[in-house]
PDB file of C-alpha atoms in Angstrom:
ATOM      1  CA  ASN A1333     298.897 258.047  90.398  1.00 61.00           C
ATOM      2  CA  ALA A1334     298.702 254.341  89.953  1.00 73.00           C
ATOM      3  CA  GLY A1335     302.232 253.474  90.824  1.00 93.00           C
ATOM      4  CA  VAL A1336     302.772 249.797  90.562  1.00 96.00           C
ATOM      5  CA  THR A1337     299.952 247.776  89.564  1.00 96.00           C
ATOM      6  CA  GLN A1338     299.589 243.960  89.748  1.00 97.00           C
ATOM      7  CA  THR A1339     296.965 241.659  88.340  1.00 96.00           C
ATOM      8  CA  PRO A1340     295.422 239.463  89.540  1.00 96.00           C
ATOM      9  CA  LYS A1341     294.852 240.030  93.202  1.00 95.00           C
ATOM     10  CA  PHE A1342     293.982 236.562  93.940  1.00 96.00           C
ATOM     11  CA  GLN A1343     294.291 233.309  92.107  1.00 96.00           C
ATOM     12  CA  VAL A1344     293.889 229.475  92.904  1.00 97.00           C
ATOM     13  CA  LEU A1345     295.765 227.063  90.698  1.00 97.00           C
ATOM     14  CA  LYS A1346     295.796 223.204  90.644  1.00 97.00           C
ATOM     15  CA  THR A1347     299.046 221.427  90.785  1.00 98.00           C
ATOM     16  CA  GLY A1348     300.617 221.624  87.323  1.00 97.00           C
ATOM     17  CA  GLN A1349     298.776 224.451  85.917  1.00 97.00           C
ATOM     18  CA  SER A1350     300.508 227.539  84.450  1.00 96.00           C
ATOM     19  CA  MET A1351     299.805 231.150  84.746  1.00 96.00           C
ATOM     20  CA  THR A1352     301.427 234.591  84.310  1.00 97.00           C
ATOM     21  CA  LEU A1353     301.348 237.323  87.100  1.00 98.00           C
ATOM     22  CA  GLN A1354     301.317 240.789  85.494  1.00 97.00           C
ATOM     23  CA  CYS A1355     302.957 243.893  86.714  1.00 97.00           C
ATOM     24  CA  ALA A1356     303.063 247.414  85.274  1.00 97.00           C
ATOM     25  CA  GLN A1357     304.518 250.745  86.677  1.00 96.00           C
ATOM     26  CA  ASP A1358     303.951 254.271  85.572  1.00 94.00           C
ATOM     27  CA  MET A1359     306.835 255.881  87.234  1.00 91.00           C
ATOM     28  CA  ASN A1360     309.294 255.545  84.340  1.00 91.00           C
ATOM     29  CA  HIS A1361     311.471 253.398  86.629  1.00 91.00           C
ATOM     30  CA  ASN A1362     314.165 251.363  84.947  1.00 89.00           C
ATOM     31  CA  SER A1363     314.470 248.452  87.476  1.00 90.00           C
ATOM     32  CA  MET A1364     311.503 245.946  88.363  1.00 93.00           C
ATOM     33  CA  TYR A1365     311.581 243.150  90.715  1.00 94.00           C
ATOM     34  CA  TRP A1366     309.393 240.244  91.771  1.00 97.00           C
ATOM     35  CA  TYR A1367     309.275 239.219  95.407  1.00 96.00           C
ATOM     36  CA  ARG A1368     307.548 236.470  97.496  1.00 96.00           C
ATOM     37  CA  GLN A1369     306.436 236.706 100.838  1.00 95.00           C
ATOM     38  CA  ASP A1370     306.040 233.833 103.115  1.00 92.00           C
ATOM     39  CA  PRO A1371     305.297 233.583 106.903  1.00 83.00           C
ATOM     40  CA  GLY A1372     308.544 233.933 108.939  1.00 80.00           C
ATOM     41  CA  MET A1373     310.670 234.328 105.697  1.00 83.00           C
ATOM     42  CA  GLY A1374     310.229 238.106 104.804  1.00 86.00           C
ATOM     43  CA  LEU A1375     310.474 239.166 101.336  1.00 92.00           C
ATOM     44  CA  ARG A1376     312.632 237.042  99.089  1.00 93.00           C
ATOM     45  CA  LEU A1377     313.641 238.094  95.537  1.00 92.00           C
ATOM     46  CA  ILE A1378     312.653 235.910  92.678  1.00 96.00           C
ATOM     47  CA  TYR A1379     313.890 237.657  89.697  1.00 95.00           C
ATOM     48  CA  TYR A1380     314.675 241.244  88.874  1.00 92.00           C
ATOM     49  CA  SER A1381     315.216 243.424  85.714  1.00 93.00           C
ATOM     50  CA  ALA A1382     317.677 246.212  85.900  1.00 88.00           C
ATOM     51  CA  SER A1383     316.683 247.691  82.815  1.00 87.00           C
ATOM     52  CA  GLU A1384     314.552 247.012  79.826  1.00 89.00           C
ATOM     53  CA  GLY A1385     315.934 244.027  77.976  1.00 89.00           C
ATOM     54  CA  THR A1386     317.823 242.483  80.964  1.00 92.00           C
ATOM     55  CA  THR A1387     316.675 240.039  83.610  1.00 95.00           C
ATOM     56  CA  ASP A1388     318.620 238.175  86.384  1.00 93.00           C
ATOM     57  CA  LYS A1389     317.920 235.594  88.966  1.00 94.00           C
ATOM     58  CA  GLY A1390     317.390 236.495  92.673  1.00 91.00           C
ATOM     59  CA  GLU A1391     317.387 234.441  95.811  1.00 89.00           C
ATOM     60  CA  VAL A1392     314.620 231.802  94.941  1.00 94.00           C
ATOM     61  CA  PRO A1393     314.306 231.633  91.032  1.00 97.00           C
ATOM     62  CA  ASN A1394     313.560 228.025  90.649  1.00 96.00           C
ATOM     63  CA  GLY A1395     310.101 227.247  89.031  1.00 96.00           C
ATOM     64  CA  TYR A1396     309.744 230.713  87.559  1.00 98.00           C
ATOM     65  CA  ASN A1397     310.440 232.671  84.462  1.00 97.00           C
ATOM     66  CA  VAL A1398     310.129 236.422  83.797  1.00 97.00           C
ATOM     67  CA  SER A1399     309.661 238.801  80.886  1.00 97.00           C
ATOM     68  CA  ARG A1400     310.519 242.295  80.733  1.00 96.00           C
ATOM     69  CA  LEU A1401     308.239 243.178  78.089  1.00 87.00           C
ATOM     70  CA  ASN A1402     309.091 246.956  77.947  1.00 95.00           C
ATOM     71  CA  LYS A1403     310.048 249.530  80.375  1.00 94.00           C
ATOM     72  CA  ARG A1404     306.635 249.614  82.004  1.00 96.00           C
ATOM     73  CA  GLU A1405     305.800 245.827  82.410  1.00 97.00           C
ATOM     74  CA  PHE A1406     307.419 242.894  83.955  1.00 97.00           C
ATOM     75  CA  SER A1407     305.584 239.575  84.162  1.00 97.00           C
ATOM     76  CA  LEU A1408     306.327 236.398  86.272  1.00 98.00           C
ATOM     77  CA  ARG A1409     305.353 233.097  84.889  1.00 98.00           C
ATOM     78  CA  LEU A1410     304.727 229.690  86.669  1.00 97.00           C
ATOM     79  CA  GLU A1411     304.974 227.112  84.047  1.00 93.00           C
ATOM     80  CA  SER A1412     304.113 224.051  86.383  1.00 96.00           C
ATOM     81  CA  ALA A1413     302.628 225.324  89.619  1.00 96.00           C
ATOM     82  CA  ALA A1414     303.559 223.436  92.766  1.00 97.00           C
ATOM     83  CA  PRO A1415     302.055 223.831  96.371  1.00 96.00           C
ATOM     84  CA  SER A1416     305.346 225.139  97.542  1.00 96.00           C
ATOM     85  CA  GLN A1417     304.722 228.159  95.197  1.00 97.00           C
ATOM     86  CA  THR A1418     301.622 229.158  97.477  1.00 97.00           C
ATOM     87  CA  SER A1419     302.593 232.762  98.691  1.00 97.00           C
ATOM     88  CA  VAL A1420     301.957 236.309  98.303  1.00 97.00           C
ATOM     89  CA  TYR A1421     303.624 237.735  95.422  1.00 98.00           C
ATOM     90  CA  PHE A1422     304.954 241.400  95.224  1.00 97.00           C
ATOM     91  CA  CYS A1423     306.206 243.470  92.161  1.00 97.00           C
ATOM     92  CA  ALA A1424     308.175 246.461  92.786  1.00 95.00           C
ATOM     93  CA  SER A1425     310.235 249.121  90.886  1.00 93.00           C
ATOM     94  CA  ASN A1426     312.840 251.647  91.575  1.00 88.00           C
ATOM     95  CA  SER A1427     314.954 254.167  89.838  1.00 80.00           C
ATOM     96  CA  LEU A1428     318.604 254.450  88.647  1.00 61.00           C
ATOM     97  CA  PRO A1429     321.372 253.593  91.081  1.00 54.00           C
ATOM     98  CA  GLY A1430     323.633 256.317  92.424  1.00 52.00           C
ATOM     99  CA  ARG A1431     321.268 257.464  95.035  1.00 59.00           C
ATOM    100  CA  ILE A1432     319.023 255.829  97.608  1.00 70.00           C
ATOM    101  CA  ALA A1433     316.755 253.714  95.405  1.00 73.00           C
ATOM    102  CA  GLU A1434     313.494 253.197  97.462  1.00 83.00           C
ATOM    103  CA  ALA A1435     311.374 250.618  95.802  1.00 88.00           C
ATOM    104  CA  PHE A1436     307.655 250.911  95.356  1.00 92.00           C
ATOM    105  CA  PHE A1437     305.456 248.034  95.650  1.00 95.00           C
ATOM    106  CA  GLY A1438     302.295 246.693  94.175  1.00 96.00           C
ATOM    107  CA  GLN A1439     299.364 245.528  96.440  1.00 96.00           C
ATOM    108  CA  GLY A1440     300.442 241.908  95.891  1.00 96.00           C
ATOM    109  CA  THR A1441     298.833 238.660  94.346  1.00 97.00           C
ATOM    110  CA  ARG A1442     297.888 236.009  96.606  1.00 96.00           C
ATOM    111  CA  LEU A1443     298.489 232.750  94.953  1.00 97.00           C
ATOM    112  CA  THR A1444     297.241 229.484  96.417  1.00 97.00           C
ATOM    113  CA  VAL A1445     298.219 226.059  94.604  1.00 97.00           C
ATOM    114  CA  VAL A1446     296.196 222.961  95.523  1.00 96.00           C
TER     115      VAL A1446
ATOM    116  CA  ASP B 931     323.069 233.189 104.476  1.00 70.00           C
ATOM    117  CA  GLN B 932     320.826 235.980 105.682  1.00 80.00           C
ATOM    118  CA  GLN B 933     322.597 239.200 105.016  1.00 91.00           C
ATOM    119  CA  VAL B 934     319.780 241.349 106.721  1.00 95.00           C
ATOM    120  CA  LYS B 935     318.547 240.151 109.994  1.00 95.00           C
ATOM    121  CA  GLN B 936     315.684 241.283 112.161  1.00 96.00           C
ATOM    122  CA  ASN B 937     316.169 239.113 115.287  1.00 92.00           C
ATOM    123  CA  SER B 938     312.777 240.093 117.004  1.00 94.00           C
ATOM    124  CA  PRO B 939     309.597 238.652 115.232  1.00 94.00           C
ATOM    125  CA  SER B 940     307.496 240.815 117.312  1.00 96.00           C
ATOM    126  CA  LEU B 941     307.225 243.732 119.627  1.00 97.00           C
ATOM    127  CA  SER B 942     304.471 245.104 121.840  1.00 98.00           C
ATOM    128  CA  VAL B 943     304.378 248.771 123.215  1.00 98.00           C
ATOM    129  CA  GLN B 944     302.044 250.957 124.897  1.00 98.00           C
ATOM    130  CA  GLU B 945     300.767 253.927 122.968  1.00 97.00           C
ATOM    131  CA  GLY B 946     302.803 257.107 123.667  1.00 97.00           C
ATOM    132  CA  ARG B 947     305.789 255.151 124.501  1.00 97.00           C
ATOM    133  CA  ILE B 948     308.879 254.650 122.395  1.00 98.00           C
ATOM    134  CA  SER B 949     309.037 251.553 119.825  1.00 98.00           C
ATOM    135  CA  ILE B 950     312.503 250.589 118.817  1.00 98.00           C
ATOM    136  CA  LEU B 951     312.911 248.040 116.057  1.00 98.00           C
ATOM    137  CA  ASN B 952     316.508 246.587 115.333  1.00 98.00           C
ATOM    138  CA  CYS B 953     318.288 245.393 112.311  1.00 97.00           C
ATOM    139  CA  ASP B 954     321.606 243.816 111.789  1.00 97.00           C
ATOM    140  CA  TYR B 955     323.371 243.213 108.348  1.00 96.00           C
ATOM    141  CA  THR B 956     326.509 241.446 107.441  1.00 95.00           C
ATOM    142  CA  ASN B 957     327.456 242.795 103.916  1.00 91.00           C
ATOM    143  CA  SER B 958     329.905 245.693 104.137  1.00 90.00           C
ATOM    144  CA  MET B 959     328.939 246.637 100.542  1.00 89.00           C
ATOM    145  CA  PHE B 960     325.714 247.845 101.474  1.00 91.00           C
ATOM    146  CA  ASP B 961     325.501 251.795 101.510  1.00 87.00           C
ATOM    147  CA  TYR B 962     322.029 252.661 102.106  1.00 91.00           C
ATOM    148  CA  PHE B 963     319.390 251.254 104.394  1.00 94.00           C
ATOM    149  CA  LEU B 964     315.494 251.650 104.477  1.00 94.00           C
ATOM    150  CA  TRP B 965     312.695 250.717 106.676  1.00 97.00           C
ATOM    151  CA  TYR B 966     309.285 249.561 105.197  1.00 96.00           C
ATOM    152  CA  LYS B 967     305.944 249.244 106.769  1.00 97.00           C
ATOM    153  CA  LYS B 968     303.367 246.761 105.767  1.00 95.00           C
ATOM    154  CA  TYR B 969     299.802 246.537 106.650  1.00 94.00           C
ATOM    155  CA  PRO B 970     298.005 243.161 105.976  1.00 90.00           C
ATOM    156  CA  ALA B 971     296.630 242.605 102.487  1.00 88.00           C
ATOM    157  CA  GLU B 972     298.793 245.654 101.206  1.00 93.00           C
ATOM    158  CA  GLY B 973     302.225 246.165  99.700  1.00 95.00           C
ATOM    159  CA  PRO B 974     304.928 247.362 101.684  1.00 95.00           C
ATOM    160  CA  THR B 975     305.374 251.166 101.675  1.00 95.00           C
ATOM    161  CA  PHE B 976     308.504 253.199 102.256  1.00 93.00           C
ATOM    162  CA  LEU B 977     309.043 254.793 105.545  1.00 96.00           C
ATOM    163  CA  ILE B 978     312.510 256.288 105.952  1.00 95.00           C
ATOM    164  CA  SER B 979     316.037 255.603 104.677  1.00 94.00           C
ATOM    165  CA  ILE B 980     319.629 256.520 105.623  1.00 95.00           C
ATOM    166  CA  SER B 981     322.741 256.605 103.627  1.00 92.00           C
ATOM    167  CA  SER B 982     325.924 254.942 105.067  1.00 91.00           C
ATOM    168  CA  ILE B 983     327.631 258.381 105.248  1.00 92.00           C
ATOM    169  CA  LYS B 984     325.170 259.500 107.880  1.00 93.00           C
ATOM    170  CA  ASP B 985     324.440 258.009 111.418  1.00 95.00           C
ATOM    171  CA  LYS B 986     320.960 259.444 111.997  1.00 97.00           C
ATOM    172  CA  ASN B 987     317.923 260.554 109.867  1.00 96.00           C
ATOM    173  CA  GLU B 988     314.829 261.873 111.324  1.00 97.00           C
ATOM    174  CA  ASP B 989     311.336 262.373 109.897  1.00 95.00           C
ATOM    175  CA  GLY B 990     308.553 263.330 112.208  1.00 97.00           C
ATOM    176  CA  ARG B 991     308.153 260.834 114.729  1.00 97.00           C
ATOM    177  CA  PHE B 992     310.509 258.343 113.079  1.00 98.00           C
ATOM    178  CA  THR B 993     314.171 258.280 113.424  1.00 98.00           C
ATOM    179  CA  VAL B 994     316.684 255.776 111.865  1.00 98.00           C
ATOM    180  CA  PHE B 995     320.169 255.407 113.667  1.00 98.00           C
ATOM    181  CA  LEU B 996     323.101 253.553 111.872  1.00 97.00           C
ATOM    182  CA  ASN B 997     326.112 252.206 113.491  1.00 96.00           C
ATOM    183  CA  LYS B 998     328.393 251.072 110.709  1.00 94.00           C
ATOM    184  CA  SER B 999     331.039 249.638 112.905  1.00 95.00           C
ATOM    185  CA  ALA B1000     328.458 247.300 114.573  1.00 96.00           C
ATOM    186  CA  LYS B1001     326.617 246.872 111.225  1.00 96.00           C
ATOM    187  CA  HIS B1002     323.497 247.773 113.142  1.00 97.00           C
ATOM    188  CA  LEU B1003     320.633 250.056 112.645  1.00 96.00           C
ATOM    189  CA  SER B1004     317.381 250.937 114.401  1.00 98.00           C
ATOM    190  CA  LEU B1005     314.160 252.694 113.888  1.00 98.00           C
ATOM    191  CA  HIS B1006     312.664 254.582 116.740  1.00 98.00           C
ATOM    192  CA  ILE B1007     309.029 255.755 116.770  1.00 98.00           C
ATOM    193  CA  VAL B1008     308.223 258.328 119.224  1.00 97.00           C
ATOM    194  CA  PRO B1009     305.431 258.543 120.391  1.00 97.00           C
ATOM    195  CA  SER B1010     304.024 255.239 119.284  1.00 98.00           C
ATOM    196  CA  GLN B1011     300.377 255.219 118.118  1.00 97.00           C
ATOM    197  CA  PRO B1012     297.969 252.417 117.435  1.00 97.00           C
ATOM    198  CA  GLY B1013     298.001 253.229 113.680  1.00 96.00           C
ATOM    199  CA  ASP B1014     301.566 252.261 113.697  1.00 97.00           C
ATOM    200  CA  SER B1015     300.748 248.516 114.251  1.00 97.00           C
ATOM    201  CA  ALA B1016     302.102 246.807 111.294  1.00 97.00           C
ATOM    202  CA  VAL B1017     305.033 244.678 110.177  1.00 96.00           C
ATOM    203  CA  TYR B1018     308.396 246.547 109.736  1.00 97.00           C
ATOM    204  CA  PHE B1019     310.928 245.500 107.153  1.00 96.00           C
ATOM    205  CA  CYS B1020     314.382 246.566 107.261  1.00 96.00           C
ATOM    206  CA  ALA B1021     316.176 246.586 103.776  1.00 94.00           C
ATOM    207  CA  ALA B1022     319.620 247.327 102.552  1.00 92.00           C
ATOM    208  CA  GLY B1023     320.811 248.304  99.193  1.00 87.00           C
ATOM    209  CA  GLY B1024     324.162 248.823  97.404  1.00 82.00           C
ATOM    210  CA  SER B1025     325.597 250.062  94.106  1.00 74.00           C
ATOM    211  CA  ASN B1026     323.582 247.307  92.341  1.00 71.00           C
ATOM    212  CA  TYR B1027     320.252 248.911  93.279  1.00 70.00           C
ATOM    213  CA  LYS B1028     318.842 245.767  94.478  1.00 79.00           C
ATOM    214  CA  LEU B1029     317.259 245.672  97.930  1.00 86.00           C
ATOM    215  CA  THR B1030     317.773 242.712 100.317  1.00 90.00           C
ATOM    216  CA  PHE B1031     315.148 242.586 103.137  1.00 92.00           C
ATOM    217  CA  GLY B1032     315.039 241.185 106.643  1.00 94.00           C
ATOM    218  CA  LYS B1033     312.043 238.918 107.752  1.00 93.00           C
ATOM    219  CA  GLY B1034     310.282 241.672 109.466  1.00 95.00           C
ATOM    220  CA  THR B1035     309.060 242.602 112.979  1.00 96.00           C
ATOM    221  CA  LEU B1036     305.411 242.820 113.773  1.00 96.00           C
ATOM    222  CA  LEU B1037     304.813 245.972 115.920  1.00 98.00           C
ATOM    223  CA  THR B1038     301.730 245.993 118.089  1.00 98.00           C
ATOM    224  CA  VAL B1039     300.901 249.353 119.677  1.00 97.00           C
ATOM    225  CA  ASN B1040     298.347 249.014 122.493  1.00 96.00           C
ATOM    226  CA  PRO B1041     295.886 251.652 123.271  1.00 93.00           C
TER     227      PRO B1041
END
C-alpha cells in the first residue's frame, strides 16, 4: 500500500544547480500534480498532468518543467535553482473526473536552495 | 485572485469542545469540496468531502456543511481531541478534477 512515493525527502542545492524530483503512484490514477507549500501560502499548484502524455501549467509554473514518463510517474525538474524555490514540494494523484476526486499526497520533498 | 479562502490562520479550542473551521470560495464552477488534514513533516491526508448537491456530510466526529448561496463551507469537529491538532486545508474541485486549496488553518486542541 505505497500510494504516492516521492524521492528524495530532503535536498540542499546551490543556486544555479539543477535537480529532478521524482514521484510515482501505484493506484492506477490518471491525474498527477505537483504542489509547493510555503508558510502562509497554502498549497499552490505548479504543474499537473490530466493523463499520460499531457501536462499543463498550474498557478506557479515559472522555473519548473515536468515530465509524465508513464501513467505511474510524474517528475518535476528545476533547471537552475533559485532561493525562491526553497519550499516543500508535494506530489499528488487522483482518479478520473465525474465524481469527487480526492487527491492522495506523497510525504513531500523539503528543498533548500542556498 | 484567491478562489478558496481560509481567513483564520489559527484556531485554539479546549479538548471536548467543538472546533469550527471556515472556508469561503468565489468560483461558482466548483462542484465538490474537500477537507484535508496535515501534520508536520507529512503529506496532507483526505478527511471528508461534500458534493455541491448536498448541504451536509457527516463522518464520525467530523461534519462538513455547505452553504452554496453564501459560497461558504465549514468543518465541525465534535468533540475535539488533542490528536486533532494539525493544519486543515479546505479544497475545491470542478469538472476539470484539479483541486484548488486554501492557505490552511492551524488547529490546536488543548488538553
